[in-house]
Tab-separated table of C-alpha atoms in Angstrom:
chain	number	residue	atom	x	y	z
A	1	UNK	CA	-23.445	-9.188	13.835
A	2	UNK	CA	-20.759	-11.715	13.536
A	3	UNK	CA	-19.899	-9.789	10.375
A	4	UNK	CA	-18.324	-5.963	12.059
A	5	UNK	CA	-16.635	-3.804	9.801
A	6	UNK	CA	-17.652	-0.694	11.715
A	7	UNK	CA	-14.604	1.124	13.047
A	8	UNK	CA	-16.543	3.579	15.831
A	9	UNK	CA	-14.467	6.672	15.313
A	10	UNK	CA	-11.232	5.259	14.465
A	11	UNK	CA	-8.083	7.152	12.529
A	12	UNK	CA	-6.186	5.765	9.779
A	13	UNK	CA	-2.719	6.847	8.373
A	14	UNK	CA	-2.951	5.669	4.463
A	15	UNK	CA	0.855	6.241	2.710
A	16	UNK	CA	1.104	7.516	-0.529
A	17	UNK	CA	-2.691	7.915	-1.055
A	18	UNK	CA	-2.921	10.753	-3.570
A	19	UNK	CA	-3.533	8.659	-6.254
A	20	UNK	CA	-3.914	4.707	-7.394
A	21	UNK	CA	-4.410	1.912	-4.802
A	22	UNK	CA	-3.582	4.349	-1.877
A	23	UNK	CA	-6.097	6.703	-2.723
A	24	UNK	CA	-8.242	3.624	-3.092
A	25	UNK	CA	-7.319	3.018	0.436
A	26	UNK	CA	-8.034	5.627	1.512
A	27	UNK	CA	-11.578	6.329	-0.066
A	28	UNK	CA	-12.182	2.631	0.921
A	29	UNK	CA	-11.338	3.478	4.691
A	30	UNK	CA	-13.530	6.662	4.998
A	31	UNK	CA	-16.751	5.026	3.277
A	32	UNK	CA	-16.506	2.354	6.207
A	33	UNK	CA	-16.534	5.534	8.540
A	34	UNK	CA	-12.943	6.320	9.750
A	35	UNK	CA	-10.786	9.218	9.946
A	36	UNK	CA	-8.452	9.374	7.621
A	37	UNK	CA	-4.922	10.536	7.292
A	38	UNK	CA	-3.482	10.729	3.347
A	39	UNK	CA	-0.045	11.850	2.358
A	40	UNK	CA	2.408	12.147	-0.724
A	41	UNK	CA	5.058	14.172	-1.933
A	42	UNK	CA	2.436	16.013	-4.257
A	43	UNK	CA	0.610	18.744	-2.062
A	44	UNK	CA	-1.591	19.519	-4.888
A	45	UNK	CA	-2.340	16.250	-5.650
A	46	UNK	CA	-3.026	15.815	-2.493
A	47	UNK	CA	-5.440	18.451	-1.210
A	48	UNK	CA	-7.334	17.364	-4.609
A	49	UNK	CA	-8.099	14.344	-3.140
A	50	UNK	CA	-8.431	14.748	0.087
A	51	UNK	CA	-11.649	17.255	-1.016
A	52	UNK	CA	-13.181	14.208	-3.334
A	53	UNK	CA	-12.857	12.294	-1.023
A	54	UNK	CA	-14.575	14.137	1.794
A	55	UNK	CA	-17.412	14.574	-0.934
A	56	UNK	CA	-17.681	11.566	-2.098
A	57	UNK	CA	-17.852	10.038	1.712
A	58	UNK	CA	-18.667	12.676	4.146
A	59	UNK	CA	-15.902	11.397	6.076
A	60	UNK	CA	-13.015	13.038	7.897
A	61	UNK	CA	-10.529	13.274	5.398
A	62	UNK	CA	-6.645	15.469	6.072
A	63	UNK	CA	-3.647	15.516	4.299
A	64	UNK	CA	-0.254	15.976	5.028
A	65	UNK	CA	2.529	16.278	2.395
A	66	UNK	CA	5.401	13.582	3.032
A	67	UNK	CA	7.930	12.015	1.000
A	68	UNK	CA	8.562	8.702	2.767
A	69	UNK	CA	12.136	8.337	2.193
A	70	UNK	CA	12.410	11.480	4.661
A	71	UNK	CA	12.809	10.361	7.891
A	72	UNK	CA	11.642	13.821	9.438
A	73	UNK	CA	8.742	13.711	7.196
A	74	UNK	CA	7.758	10.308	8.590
A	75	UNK	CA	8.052	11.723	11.860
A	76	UNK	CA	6.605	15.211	10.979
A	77	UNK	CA	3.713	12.804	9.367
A	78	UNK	CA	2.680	10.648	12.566
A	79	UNK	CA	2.438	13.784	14.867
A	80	UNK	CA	0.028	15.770	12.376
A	81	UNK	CA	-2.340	12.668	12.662
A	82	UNK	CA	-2.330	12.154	16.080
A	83	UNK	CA	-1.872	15.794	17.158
A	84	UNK	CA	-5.141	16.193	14.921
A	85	UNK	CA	-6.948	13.441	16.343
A	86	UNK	CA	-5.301	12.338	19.788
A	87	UNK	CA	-4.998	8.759	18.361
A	88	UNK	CA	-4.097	6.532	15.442
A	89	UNK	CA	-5.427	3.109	14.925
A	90	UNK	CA	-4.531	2.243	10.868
A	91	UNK	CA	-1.359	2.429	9.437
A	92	UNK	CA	-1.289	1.356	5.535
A	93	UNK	CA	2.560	1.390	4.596
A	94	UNK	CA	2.735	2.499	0.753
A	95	UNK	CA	5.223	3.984	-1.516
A	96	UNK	CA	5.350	4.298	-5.148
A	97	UNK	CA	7.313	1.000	-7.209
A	98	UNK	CA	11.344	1.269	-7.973
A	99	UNK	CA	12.172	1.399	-11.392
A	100	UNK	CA	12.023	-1.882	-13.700
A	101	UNK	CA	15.726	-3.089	-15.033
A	102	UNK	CA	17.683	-6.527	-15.471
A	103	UNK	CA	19.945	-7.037	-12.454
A	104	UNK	CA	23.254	-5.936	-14.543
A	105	UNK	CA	21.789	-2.595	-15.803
A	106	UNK	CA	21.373	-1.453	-12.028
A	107	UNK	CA	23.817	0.302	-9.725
A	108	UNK	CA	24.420	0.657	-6.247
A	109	UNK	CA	22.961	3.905	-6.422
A	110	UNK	CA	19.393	2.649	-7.549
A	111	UNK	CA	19.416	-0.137	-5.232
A	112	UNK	CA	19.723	2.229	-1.778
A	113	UNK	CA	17.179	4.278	-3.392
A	114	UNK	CA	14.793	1.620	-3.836
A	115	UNK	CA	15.549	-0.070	-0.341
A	116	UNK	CA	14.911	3.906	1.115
A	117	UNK	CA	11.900	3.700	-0.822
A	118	UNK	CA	10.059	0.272	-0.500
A	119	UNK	CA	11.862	-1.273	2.542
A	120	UNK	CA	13.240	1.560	4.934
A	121	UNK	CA	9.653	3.866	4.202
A	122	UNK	CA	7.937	0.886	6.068
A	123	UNK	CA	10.370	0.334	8.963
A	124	UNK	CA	10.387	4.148	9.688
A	125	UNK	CA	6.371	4.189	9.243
A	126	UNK	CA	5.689	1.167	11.786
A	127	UNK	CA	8.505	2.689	14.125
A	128	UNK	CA	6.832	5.935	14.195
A	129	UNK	CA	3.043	4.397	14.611
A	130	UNK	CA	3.680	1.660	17.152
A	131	UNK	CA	3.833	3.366	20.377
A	132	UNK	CA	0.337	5.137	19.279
A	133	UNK	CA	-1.441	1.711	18.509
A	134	UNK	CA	-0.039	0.419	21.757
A	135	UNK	CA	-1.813	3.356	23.579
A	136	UNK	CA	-4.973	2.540	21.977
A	137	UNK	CA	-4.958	-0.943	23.132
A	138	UNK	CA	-3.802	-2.335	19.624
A	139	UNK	CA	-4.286	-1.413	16.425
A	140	UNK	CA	-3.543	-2.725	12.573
A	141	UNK	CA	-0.576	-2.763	10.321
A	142	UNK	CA	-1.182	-3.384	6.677
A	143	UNK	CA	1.530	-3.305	3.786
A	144	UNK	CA	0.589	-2.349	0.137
A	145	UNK	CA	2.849	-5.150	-1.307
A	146	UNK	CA	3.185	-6.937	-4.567
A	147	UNK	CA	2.678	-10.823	-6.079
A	148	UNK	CA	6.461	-10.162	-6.450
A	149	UNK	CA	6.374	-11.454	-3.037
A	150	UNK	CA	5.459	-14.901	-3.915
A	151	UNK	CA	6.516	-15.314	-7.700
A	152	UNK	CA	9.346	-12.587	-9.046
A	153	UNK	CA	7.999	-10.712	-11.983
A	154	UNK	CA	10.571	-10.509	-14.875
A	155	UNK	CA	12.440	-7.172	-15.525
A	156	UNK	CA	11.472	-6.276	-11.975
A	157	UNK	CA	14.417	-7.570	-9.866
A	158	UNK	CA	14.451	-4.255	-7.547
A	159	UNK	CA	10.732	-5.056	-6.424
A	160	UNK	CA	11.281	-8.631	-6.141
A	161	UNK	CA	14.290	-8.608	-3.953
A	162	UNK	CA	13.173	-5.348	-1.596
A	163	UNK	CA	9.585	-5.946	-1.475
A	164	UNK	CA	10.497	-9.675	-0.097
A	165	UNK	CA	11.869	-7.997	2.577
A	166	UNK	CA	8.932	-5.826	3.815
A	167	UNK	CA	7.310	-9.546	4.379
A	168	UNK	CA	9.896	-10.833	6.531
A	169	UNK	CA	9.376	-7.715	7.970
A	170	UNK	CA	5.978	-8.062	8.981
A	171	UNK	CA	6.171	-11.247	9.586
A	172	UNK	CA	8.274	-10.836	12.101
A	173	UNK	CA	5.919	-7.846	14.099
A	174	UNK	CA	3.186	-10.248	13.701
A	175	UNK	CA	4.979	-12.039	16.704
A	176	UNK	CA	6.795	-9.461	18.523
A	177	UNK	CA	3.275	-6.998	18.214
A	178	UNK	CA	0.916	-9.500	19.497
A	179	UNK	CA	1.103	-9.266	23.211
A	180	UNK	CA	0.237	-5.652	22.169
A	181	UNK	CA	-3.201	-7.083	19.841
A	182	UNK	CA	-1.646	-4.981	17.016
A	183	UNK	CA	-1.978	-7.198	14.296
A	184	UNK	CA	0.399	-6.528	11.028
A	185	UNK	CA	-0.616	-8.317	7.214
A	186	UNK	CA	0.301	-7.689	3.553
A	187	UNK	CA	-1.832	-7.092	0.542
A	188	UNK	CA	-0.536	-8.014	-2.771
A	189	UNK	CA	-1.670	-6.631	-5.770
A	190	UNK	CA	-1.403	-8.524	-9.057
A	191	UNK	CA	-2.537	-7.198	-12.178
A	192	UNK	CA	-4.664	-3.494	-11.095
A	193	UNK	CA	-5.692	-0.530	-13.347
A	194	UNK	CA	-3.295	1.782	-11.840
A	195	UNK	CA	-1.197	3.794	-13.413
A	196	UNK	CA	2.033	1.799	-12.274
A	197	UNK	CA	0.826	-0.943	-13.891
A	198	UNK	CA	0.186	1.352	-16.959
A	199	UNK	CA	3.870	2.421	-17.002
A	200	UNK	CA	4.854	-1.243	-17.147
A	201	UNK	CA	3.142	-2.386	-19.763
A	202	UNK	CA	4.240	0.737	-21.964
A	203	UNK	CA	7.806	-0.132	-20.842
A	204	UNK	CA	6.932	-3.607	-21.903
A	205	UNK	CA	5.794	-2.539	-25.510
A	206	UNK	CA	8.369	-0.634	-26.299
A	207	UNK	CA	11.314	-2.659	-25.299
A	208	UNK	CA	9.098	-5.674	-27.220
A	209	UNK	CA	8.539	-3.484	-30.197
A	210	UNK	CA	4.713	-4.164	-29.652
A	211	UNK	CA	1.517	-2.106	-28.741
A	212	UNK	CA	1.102	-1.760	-25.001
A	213	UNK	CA	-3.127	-2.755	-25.787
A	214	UNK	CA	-1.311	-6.134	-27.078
A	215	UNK	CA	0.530	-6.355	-23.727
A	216	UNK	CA	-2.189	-6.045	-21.821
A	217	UNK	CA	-4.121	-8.603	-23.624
A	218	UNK	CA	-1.293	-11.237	-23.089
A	219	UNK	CA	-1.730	-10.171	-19.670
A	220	UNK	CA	-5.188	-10.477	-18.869
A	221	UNK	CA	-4.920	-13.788	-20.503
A	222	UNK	CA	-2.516	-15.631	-17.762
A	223	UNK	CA	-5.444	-14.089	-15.595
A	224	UNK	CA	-8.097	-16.954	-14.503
A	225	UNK	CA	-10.237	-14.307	-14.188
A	226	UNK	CA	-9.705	-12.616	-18.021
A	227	UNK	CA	-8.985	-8.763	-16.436
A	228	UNK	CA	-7.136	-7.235	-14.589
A	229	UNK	CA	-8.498	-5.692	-11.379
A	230	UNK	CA	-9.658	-2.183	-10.052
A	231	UNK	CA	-8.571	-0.045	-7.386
A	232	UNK	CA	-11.933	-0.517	-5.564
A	233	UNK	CA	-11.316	-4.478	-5.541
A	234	UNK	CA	-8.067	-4.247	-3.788
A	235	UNK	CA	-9.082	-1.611	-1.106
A	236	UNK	CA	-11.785	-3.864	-0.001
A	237	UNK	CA	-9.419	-5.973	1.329
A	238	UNK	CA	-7.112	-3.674	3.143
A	239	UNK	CA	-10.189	-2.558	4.619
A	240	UNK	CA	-11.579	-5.875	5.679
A	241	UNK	CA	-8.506	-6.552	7.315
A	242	UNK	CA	-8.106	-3.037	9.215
A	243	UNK	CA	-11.540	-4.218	10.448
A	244	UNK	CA	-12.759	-5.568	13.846
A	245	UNK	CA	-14.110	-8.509	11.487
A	246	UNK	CA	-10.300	-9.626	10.862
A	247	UNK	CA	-9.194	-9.826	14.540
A	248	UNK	CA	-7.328	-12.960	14.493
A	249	UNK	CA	-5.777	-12.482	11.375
A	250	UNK	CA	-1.999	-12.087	11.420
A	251	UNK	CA	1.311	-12.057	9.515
A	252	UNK	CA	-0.098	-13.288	6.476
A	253	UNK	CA	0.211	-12.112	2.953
A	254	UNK	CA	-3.509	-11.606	1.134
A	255	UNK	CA	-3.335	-12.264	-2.770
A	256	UNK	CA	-5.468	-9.405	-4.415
A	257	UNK	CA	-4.643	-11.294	-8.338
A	258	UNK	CA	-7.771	-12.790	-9.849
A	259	UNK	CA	-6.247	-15.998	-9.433
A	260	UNK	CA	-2.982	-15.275	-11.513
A	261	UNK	CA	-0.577	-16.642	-9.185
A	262	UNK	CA	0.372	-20.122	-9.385
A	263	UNK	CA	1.541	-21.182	-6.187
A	264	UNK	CA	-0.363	-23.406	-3.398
């Protein structure tokens, strides 16, 4: 079938998957029959969901707590997965969103913890992961990104400056990684019913003196598509593209936005 999204017994590390798009992920990942790997710096959270999603799949599902601006507890992470499973095939880079602010009301201090957070996380991840894809044969890299990436979002100058850098990032690996067939790509989220996107369109309201219903609604309608989108919608891609069916499909940067963003 020219079509393959079968994995045939293969493990995936999924990043921050306790909740929202990475818990997406992650669900998305074990319904298309792989092993999967979830972590977050919630243990409670993430035992939760580990057991849903083992229900709701029937899929090997483990968790392992890790707050990704640890090194050790990238490290600590990596060695669970593939001590569990004797390989590791998937890595989804994730990591919850820096704070929103104008450029003036932000210090030093909130800008290393941001590049820890959105831009360092993903180094150490890919560091840590590499020589395990490379003794599988090859493997796949994907980043949970933003549409920061391509057109900055207003009031969220941390995310559009650090995030830009996880893409120069990857594109990079996508060259220095192929001789080894693992294959690296970004998925940007636009507008998703998570509840990031929640958080920022309360901050919205209230800074606007405005319901955050009325936010939303100015939202959805730069949207070509009227909505914004679910969790389910953007795991589908990250799971297309951790798929056999996406093997010659490199350093790019997939647009999960219902056709919000402007550029060609």
């Amino acid at each position: 079938m020219w079509l393959d999204l079968k994995p045939e017994g293969r493990v995936a590390l999924v990043a921050a998957a306790s909740k929202g798009l990475g818990r997406a992920v992650a669900k998305g990942l074990a319904e298309a029959g792989n092993r999967v790997m979830i972590s977050s710096r919630d243990p409670a959270a993430l035992e939760r969901s580990a057991e849903e999603i083992k229900r709701e799949t029937g899929a090997d599902v483990a968790w392992q707590p890790c707050n990704v601006t640890v090194a050790a507890d990238i490290s600590r992470l990596v060695e669970q997965t593939v001590a569990r499973w004797g390989r590791l095939d998937i890595l989804v880079t994730n990591a919850g969103g820096p704070p929103p602010g104008a450029f003036m009301d932000l210090d030093d201090e909130t800008w290393q913890r941001a590049f820890e957070l959105n831009l360092l996380s993903a180094v150490r991840l890919i560091r840590a992961a590499v020589p395990h894809l490379r003794a599988q044969g090859g493997g796949r890299i994907i980043n949970v990104s933003s549409v920061s990436v391509k057109q900055p979002i207003p009031g969220l100058v941390l995310s559009n400056a650090i995030r830009a850098g996880v893409i120069g990032l990857a594109k990079t690996l996508s060259v220095e990684l192929a001789p080894d067939n693992i294959l690296i790509n970004n998925v940007a989220p636009g507008r998703i019913e998570t509840d990031r996107v929640r958080q920022l369109d309360e901050a919205q309201a209230r800074k606007e003196g405005r319901q955050a219903a009325e936010i939303r609604r100015q939202h959805e309608s730069g949207i070509p598509l009227g909505r914004y989108g679910s969790p389910e919608e953007y795991a589908s891609a990250v799971v297309f593209l951790a798929s056999p069916a996406a093997s010659y499909i490199t350093g790019t940067t997939l647009c999960v936005d219902g056709g919000s963003l402007r550029s060609v």
